[in-house]
Short mmCIF file of N, CA and C in Angstrom, two decimals:
data_model
loop_
_atom_site.label_atom_id
_atom_site.label_comp_id
_atom_site.label_asym_id
_atom_site.label_seq_id
_atom_site.Cartn_x
_atom_site.Cartn_y
_atom_site.Cartn_z
N UNK E 8 0.85 -1.18 0.00
CA UNK E 8 0.00 0.00 0.00
C UNK E 8 0.89 1.23 0.00
N UNK E 9 0.50 2.22 -0.76
CA UNK E 9 1.29 3.43 -0.80
C UNK E 9 0.99 4.28 0.42
N UNK E 10 1.99 5.02 0.85
CA UNK E 10 1.86 5.87 2.03
C UNK E 10 1.28 7.20 1.60
N UNK E 11 0.26 7.65 2.30
CA UNK E 11 -0.36 8.94 2.01
C UNK E 11 0.24 9.95 2.96
N UNK E 12 0.90 10.97 2.40
CA UNK E 12 1.48 11.98 3.26
C UNK E 12 0.56 13.19 3.33
N UNK E 13 0.46 13.74 4.51
CA UNK E 13 -0.39 14.89 4.73
C UNK E 13 0.47 16.07 5.13
N UNK E 14 0.23 17.23 4.54
CA UNK E 14 0.96 18.39 5.00
C UNK E 14 0.16 19.04 6.13
N UNK E 15 0.69 20.09 6.73
CA UNK E 15 0.06 20.71 7.89
C UNK E 15 -1.37 21.16 7.60
N UNK E 16 -1.61 21.70 6.40
CA UNK E 16 -2.95 22.19 6.06
C UNK E 16 -3.95 21.05 6.01
N UNK E 17 -3.53 19.88 5.52
CA UNK E 17 -4.43 18.74 5.43
C UNK E 17 -4.80 18.20 6.81
N UNK E 18 -3.92 18.38 7.79
CA UNK E 18 -4.15 17.82 9.10
C UNK E 18 -5.01 18.71 9.99
N UNK E 19 -5.20 19.93 9.60
CA UNK E 19 -6.00 20.84 10.40
C UNK E 19 -7.47 20.47 10.32
N UNK E 20 -8.13 20.25 11.47
CA UNK E 20 -9.52 19.83 11.47
C UNK E 20 -10.47 20.80 10.77
N UNK E 21 -10.21 22.08 10.81
CA UNK E 21 -11.08 23.05 10.16
C UNK E 21 -10.85 23.15 8.66
N UNK E 22 -9.78 22.54 8.19
CA UNK E 22 -9.41 22.66 6.78
C UNK E 22 -10.07 21.56 5.96
N UNK E 23 -10.65 21.96 4.84
CA UNK E 23 -11.25 20.98 3.94
C UNK E 23 -10.27 20.60 2.83
N UNK E 24 -9.11 21.22 2.85
CA UNK E 24 -8.10 20.94 1.84
C UNK E 24 -7.61 19.50 2.00
N UNK E 25 -7.47 18.82 0.92
CA UNK E 25 -6.98 17.46 0.97
C UNK E 25 -8.08 16.42 1.15
N UNK E 26 -9.33 16.84 1.26
CA UNK E 26 -10.43 15.90 1.38
C UNK E 26 -11.13 15.76 0.03
N UNK E 27 -11.43 14.54 -0.32
CA UNK E 27 -12.15 14.28 -1.57
C UNK E 27 -13.64 14.10 -1.32
N UNK E 28 -13.98 13.52 -0.18
CA UNK E 28 -15.39 13.30 0.15
C UNK E 28 -15.98 14.59 0.71
N UNK E 29 -17.23 14.87 0.37
CA UNK E 29 -17.86 16.07 0.92
C UNK E 29 -18.20 15.88 2.40
N UNK E 30 -17.71 16.79 3.22
CA UNK E 30 -17.91 16.70 4.66
C UNK E 30 -19.40 16.72 5.01
N UNK E 31 -20.18 17.47 4.25
CA UNK E 31 -21.62 17.55 4.55
C UNK E 31 -22.30 16.19 4.40
N UNK E 32 -21.87 15.39 3.44
CA UNK E 32 -22.44 14.05 3.26
C UNK E 32 -22.04 13.12 4.40
N UNK E 33 -20.79 13.22 4.82
CA UNK E 33 -20.33 12.39 5.94
C UNK E 33 -21.09 12.77 7.19
N UNK E 34 -21.30 14.08 7.41
CA UNK E 34 -22.07 14.54 8.56
C UNK E 34 -23.49 13.99 8.51
N UNK E 35 -24.11 14.01 7.33
CA UNK E 35 -25.46 13.50 7.16
C UNK E 35 -25.53 12.01 7.49
N UNK E 36 -24.55 11.25 7.03
CA UNK E 36 -24.51 9.81 7.33
C UNK E 36 -24.32 9.58 8.82
N UNK E 37 -23.43 10.34 9.42
CA UNK E 37 -23.19 10.18 10.86
C UNK E 37 -24.43 10.54 11.67
N UNK E 38 -25.13 11.61 11.28
CA UNK E 38 -26.33 12.04 12.01
C UNK E 38 -27.50 11.09 11.80
N UNK E 39 -27.42 10.22 10.80
CA UNK E 39 -28.51 9.27 10.57
C UNK E 39 -28.56 8.20 11.66
N UNK E 40 -27.50 8.09 12.43
CA UNK E 40 -27.47 7.16 13.55
C UNK E 40 -28.23 7.77 14.74
N UNK E 41 -29.13 6.99 15.34
CA UNK E 41 -29.88 7.55 16.48
C UNK E 41 -28.99 7.78 17.70
N UNK E 42 -27.81 7.17 17.72
CA UNK E 42 -26.90 7.33 18.86
C UNK E 42 -26.10 8.63 18.81
N UNK E 43 -26.13 9.32 17.67
CA UNK E 43 -25.31 10.52 17.49
C UNK E 43 -26.19 11.75 17.60
N UNK E 44 -25.82 12.64 18.51
CA UNK E 44 -26.58 13.89 18.64
C UNK E 44 -25.76 15.08 18.14
N UNK E 45 -24.53 15.20 18.63
CA UNK E 45 -23.64 16.28 18.21
C UNK E 45 -22.38 15.68 17.59
N UNK E 46 -21.86 16.38 16.57
CA UNK E 46 -20.65 15.91 15.91
C UNK E 46 -19.61 17.02 15.99
N UNK E 47 -18.53 16.75 16.66
CA UNK E 47 -17.40 17.67 16.78
C UNK E 47 -16.75 17.83 15.40
N UNK E 48 -16.32 19.03 15.07
CA UNK E 48 -15.68 19.29 13.76
C UNK E 48 -14.44 18.42 13.58
N UNK E 49 -13.67 18.24 14.65
CA UNK E 49 -12.46 17.42 14.55
C UNK E 49 -12.81 15.97 14.26
N UNK E 50 -13.84 15.47 14.93
CA UNK E 50 -14.28 14.08 14.71
C UNK E 50 -14.81 13.91 13.29
N UNK E 51 -15.51 14.92 12.82
CA UNK E 51 -16.04 14.87 11.45
C UNK E 51 -14.91 14.84 10.43
N UNK E 52 -13.91 15.71 10.64
CA UNK E 52 -12.77 15.74 9.74
C UNK E 52 -12.02 14.41 9.74
N UNK E 53 -11.76 13.87 10.94
CA UNK E 53 -11.01 12.62 11.05
C UNK E 53 -11.79 11.44 10.47
N UNK E 54 -13.09 11.42 10.67
CA UNK E 54 -13.92 10.35 10.09
C UNK E 54 -13.90 10.43 8.58
N UNK E 55 -13.99 11.62 8.04
CA UNK E 55 -13.95 11.80 6.58
C UNK E 55 -12.60 11.36 6.03
N UNK E 56 -11.52 11.77 6.68
CA UNK E 56 -10.18 11.41 6.22
C UNK E 56 -9.96 9.90 6.33
N UNK E 57 -10.40 9.29 7.44
CA UNK E 57 -10.26 7.84 7.61
C UNK E 57 -11.06 7.08 6.55
N UNK E 58 -12.23 7.58 6.23
CA UNK E 58 -13.05 6.94 5.20
C UNK E 58 -12.36 7.00 3.84
N UNK E 59 -11.80 8.15 3.52
CA UNK E 59 -11.06 8.28 2.26
C UNK E 59 -9.88 7.33 2.21
N UNK E 60 -9.16 7.22 3.32
CA UNK E 60 -8.00 6.33 3.36
C UNK E 60 -8.43 4.86 3.24
N UNK E 61 -9.55 4.51 3.85
CA UNK E 61 -10.05 3.14 3.73
C UNK E 61 -10.44 2.83 2.29
N UNK E 62 -11.15 3.73 1.66
CA UNK E 62 -11.57 3.52 0.26
C UNK E 62 -10.34 3.40 -0.63
N UNK E 63 -9.33 4.22 -0.38
CA UNK E 63 -8.09 4.15 -1.16
C UNK E 63 -7.40 2.80 -0.95
N UNK E 64 -7.36 2.33 0.29
CA UNK E 64 -6.74 1.04 0.59
C UNK E 64 -7.51 -0.10 -0.08
N UNK E 65 -8.82 -0.05 -0.03
CA UNK E 65 -9.65 -1.07 -0.68
C UNK E 65 -9.41 -1.06 -2.19
N UNK E 66 -9.40 0.11 -2.78
CA UNK E 66 -9.19 0.22 -4.22
C UNK E 66 -7.81 -0.28 -4.64
N UNK E 67 -6.77 0.13 -3.92
CA UNK E 67 -5.41 -0.29 -4.26
C UNK E 67 -5.23 -1.80 -4.07
N UNK E 68 -5.76 -2.33 -2.99
CA UNK E 68 -5.65 -3.77 -2.75
C UNK E 68 -6.40 -4.56 -3.81
N UNK E 69 -7.58 -4.09 -4.16
CA UNK E 69 -8.38 -4.76 -5.20
C UNK E 69 -7.68 -4.70 -6.54
N UNK E 70 -7.12 -3.54 -6.86
CA UNK E 70 -6.42 -3.35 -8.12
C UNK E 70 -5.19 -4.25 -8.20
N UNK E 71 -4.39 -4.26 -7.13
CA UNK E 71 -3.15 -5.03 -7.13
C UNK E 71 -3.38 -6.54 -7.12
N UNK E 72 -4.46 -6.98 -6.50
CA UNK E 72 -4.73 -8.42 -6.41
C UNK E 72 -5.71 -8.90 -7.48
N UNK E 73 -6.26 -7.99 -8.25
CA UNK E 73 -7.24 -8.36 -9.27
C UNK E 73 -6.66 -8.30 -10.67
N UNK E 74 -7.54 -8.20 -11.61
CA UNK E 74 -7.14 -8.15 -13.01
C UNK E 74 -6.90 -6.72 -13.48
N UNK E 75 -6.96 -5.79 -12.56
CA UNK E 75 -6.80 -4.38 -12.89
C UNK E 75 -5.46 -4.02 -13.48
N UNK E 76 -4.42 -4.72 -13.05
CA UNK E 76 -3.08 -4.42 -13.56
C UNK E 76 -3.01 -4.66 -15.07
N UNK E 77 -3.66 -5.71 -15.52
CA UNK E 77 -3.61 -6.06 -16.94
C UNK E 77 -4.35 -5.06 -17.81
N UNK E 78 -5.48 -4.58 -17.31
CA UNK E 78 -6.29 -3.67 -18.12
C UNK E 78 -6.21 -2.21 -17.67
N UNK E 79 -5.40 -1.94 -16.65
CA UNK E 79 -5.28 -0.59 -16.07
C UNK E 79 -6.63 -0.01 -15.66
N UNK E 80 -7.47 -0.89 -15.10
CA UNK E 80 -8.77 -0.44 -14.61
C UNK E 80 -9.16 -1.27 -13.40
N UNK E 81 -10.10 -0.75 -12.65
CA UNK E 81 -10.61 -1.43 -11.47
C UNK E 81 -12.07 -1.76 -11.74
N UNK E 82 -12.43 -3.02 -11.59
CA UNK E 82 -13.80 -3.42 -11.86
C UNK E 82 -14.51 -3.87 -10.59
N UNK E 83 -15.81 -3.97 -10.69
CA UNK E 83 -16.60 -4.46 -9.56
C UNK E 83 -16.14 -5.84 -9.13
N UNK E 84 -15.84 -6.69 -10.10
CA UNK E 84 -15.41 -8.06 -9.76
C UNK E 84 -14.09 -8.05 -8.98
N UNK E 85 -13.20 -7.09 -9.26
CA UNK E 85 -11.97 -6.96 -8.48
C UNK E 85 -12.29 -6.63 -7.01
N UNK E 86 -13.24 -5.73 -6.81
CA UNK E 86 -13.65 -5.37 -5.45
C UNK E 86 -14.32 -6.55 -4.75
N UNK E 87 -15.21 -7.25 -5.46
CA UNK E 87 -15.91 -8.40 -4.88
C UNK E 87 -14.92 -9.51 -4.53
N UNK E 88 -13.93 -9.75 -5.38
CA UNK E 88 -12.92 -10.77 -5.10
C UNK E 88 -12.09 -10.40 -3.88
N UNK E 89 -11.73 -9.13 -3.76
CA UNK E 89 -10.95 -8.69 -2.59
C UNK E 89 -11.77 -8.87 -1.32
N UNK E 90 -13.05 -8.56 -1.38
CA UNK E 90 -13.91 -8.71 -0.21
C UNK E 90 -14.02 -10.17 0.20
N UNK E 91 -14.05 -11.05 -0.76
CA UNK E 91 -14.20 -12.48 -0.46
C UNK E 91 -12.89 -13.14 -0.05
N UNK E 92 -11.80 -12.76 -0.69
CA UNK E 92 -10.54 -13.48 -0.51
C UNK E 92 -9.61 -12.89 0.54
N UNK E 93 -9.70 -11.60 0.80
CA UNK E 93 -8.80 -10.97 1.76
C UNK E 93 -9.49 -10.82 3.11
N UNK E 94 -8.85 -11.34 4.14
CA UNK E 94 -9.45 -11.35 5.48
C UNK E 94 -9.81 -9.94 5.95
N UNK E 95 -9.00 -8.97 5.60
CA UNK E 95 -9.23 -7.59 6.01
C UNK E 95 -10.58 -7.06 5.54
N UNK E 96 -11.02 -7.50 4.38
CA UNK E 96 -12.24 -6.97 3.77
C UNK E 96 -13.43 -7.92 3.81
N UNK E 97 -13.32 -9.03 4.54
CA UNK E 97 -14.40 -10.01 4.53
C UNK E 97 -15.72 -9.47 5.08
N UNK E 98 -15.67 -8.43 5.88
CA UNK E 98 -16.91 -7.85 6.40
C UNK E 98 -17.73 -7.19 5.28
N UNK E 99 -17.14 -7.01 4.11
CA UNK E 99 -17.83 -6.39 2.97
C UNK E 99 -18.50 -7.40 2.03
N UNK E 100 -18.42 -8.68 2.33
CA UNK E 100 -18.94 -9.69 1.38
C UNK E 100 -20.43 -9.54 1.15
N UNK E 101 -21.19 -9.09 2.13
CA UNK E 101 -22.63 -8.88 1.92
C UNK E 101 -22.91 -7.65 1.07
N UNK E 102 -22.03 -6.68 1.13
CA UNK E 102 -22.20 -5.44 0.38
C UNK E 102 -21.67 -5.57 -1.04
N UNK E 103 -20.61 -6.36 -1.20
CA UNK E 103 -19.98 -6.57 -2.51
C UNK E 103 -20.02 -8.05 -2.90
N UNK E 104 -21.22 -8.59 -3.12
CA UNK E 104 -21.26 -10.01 -3.50
C UNK E 104 -20.78 -10.20 -4.93
N UNK E 105 -20.29 -11.41 -5.20
CA UNK E 105 -19.89 -11.71 -6.57
C UNK E 105 -21.14 -11.75 -7.44
N UNK E 106 -21.02 -11.22 -8.63
CA UNK E 106 -22.15 -11.23 -9.56
C UNK E 106 -22.27 -12.61 -10.20
N UNK E 107 -23.51 -13.06 -10.36
CA UNK E 107 -23.75 -14.29 -11.09
C UNK E 107 -24.85 -14.02 -12.11
N UNK E 108 -24.84 -14.78 -13.18
CA UNK E 108 -25.86 -14.62 -14.21
C UNK E 108 -27.18 -15.18 -13.70
N UNK E 109 -28.28 -14.64 -14.20
CA UNK E 109 -29.60 -15.07 -13.78
C UNK E 109 -29.80 -16.56 -14.07
N UNK E 110 -29.35 -17.02 -15.22
CA UNK E 110 -29.54 -18.44 -15.56
C UNK E 110 -28.76 -19.35 -14.60
N UNK E 111 -27.58 -18.90 -14.16
CA UNK E 111 -26.81 -19.68 -13.19
C UNK E 111 -27.52 -19.72 -11.83
N UNK E 112 -28.09 -18.59 -11.45
CA UNK E 112 -28.84 -18.53 -10.20
C UNK E 112 -30.06 -19.44 -10.25
N UNK E 113 -30.80 -19.38 -11.36
CA UNK E 113 -31.98 -20.23 -11.50
C UNK E 113 -31.61 -21.71 -11.48
N UNK E 114 -30.49 -22.03 -12.11
CA UNK E 114 -30.03 -23.42 -12.12
C UNK E 114 -29.69 -23.88 -10.70
N UNK E 115 -28.99 -23.06 -9.95
CA UNK E 115 -28.64 -23.45 -8.58
C UNK E 115 -29.89 -23.52 -7.70
N UNK E 116 -30.87 -22.66 -7.96
CA UNK E 116 -32.12 -22.68 -7.22
C UNK E 116 -32.87 -23.98 -7.48
N UNK E 117 -32.90 -24.42 -8.75
CA UNK E 117 -33.53 -25.70 -9.10
C UNK E 117 -32.84 -26.87 -8.39
N UNK E 118 -31.51 -26.83 -8.37
CA UNK E 118 -30.76 -27.90 -7.71
C UNK E 118 -31.07 -27.95 -6.22
N UNK E 119 -31.18 -26.79 -5.60
CA UNK E 119 -31.50 -26.75 -4.17
C UNK E 119 -32.90 -27.31 -3.92
N UNK E 120 -33.86 -26.98 -4.79
CA UNK E 120 -35.22 -27.49 -4.63
C UNK E 120 -35.24 -29.01 -4.81
N UNK E 121 -34.49 -29.51 -5.77
CA UNK E 121 -34.43 -30.96 -6.00
C UNK E 121 -33.81 -31.67 -4.78
N UNK E 122 -32.78 -31.09 -4.22
CA UNK E 122 -32.14 -31.66 -3.04
C UNK E 122 -33.10 -31.68 -1.85
N UNK E 123 -33.91 -30.64 -1.72
CA UNK E 123 -34.89 -30.59 -0.63
C UNK E 123 -35.95 -31.67 -0.82
N UNK E 124 -36.40 -31.86 -2.07
CA UNK E 124 -37.40 -32.89 -2.36
C UNK E 124 -36.85 -34.27 -2.04
N UNK E 125 -35.61 -34.54 -2.39
CA UNK E 125 -34.98 -35.84 -2.12
C UNK E 125 -34.84 -36.04 -0.60
N UNK E 126 -34.48 -34.98 0.10
CA UNK E 126 -34.33 -35.06 1.55
C UNK E 126 -35.67 -35.30 2.25
N UNK E 127 -36.75 -34.79 1.69
CA UNK E 127 -38.06 -34.97 2.28
C UNK E 127 -38.59 -36.40 2.11
N UNK E 128 -38.08 -37.12 1.14
CA UNK E 128 -38.53 -38.48 0.90
C UNK E 128 -37.95 -39.41 1.86
#
């Protein structure tokens, strides 16, 4: 993983410089929790920065371990594979499931129903 360096301006809690995510959106997400009543500006800044760093780490790990190097792109399947295969990201498997074709899903559904019928006999 590449090291992200922050200059003094980026580290200042009141400074929006160096942030890619909109602070207002992060505040809105944080306030959607019933447990949160007030949000300190420093906490908001640090949460936003930590979120950006996590997304960067997820993207870089997915790119480096996926097929992204060959095509110089990052795909959904690279993210889904990272979530499934890397222990660090396994908590994302419900959010980033591997895509399957509808016909493959229907086929597996039929097989499961047949197995249930056999088990019931």
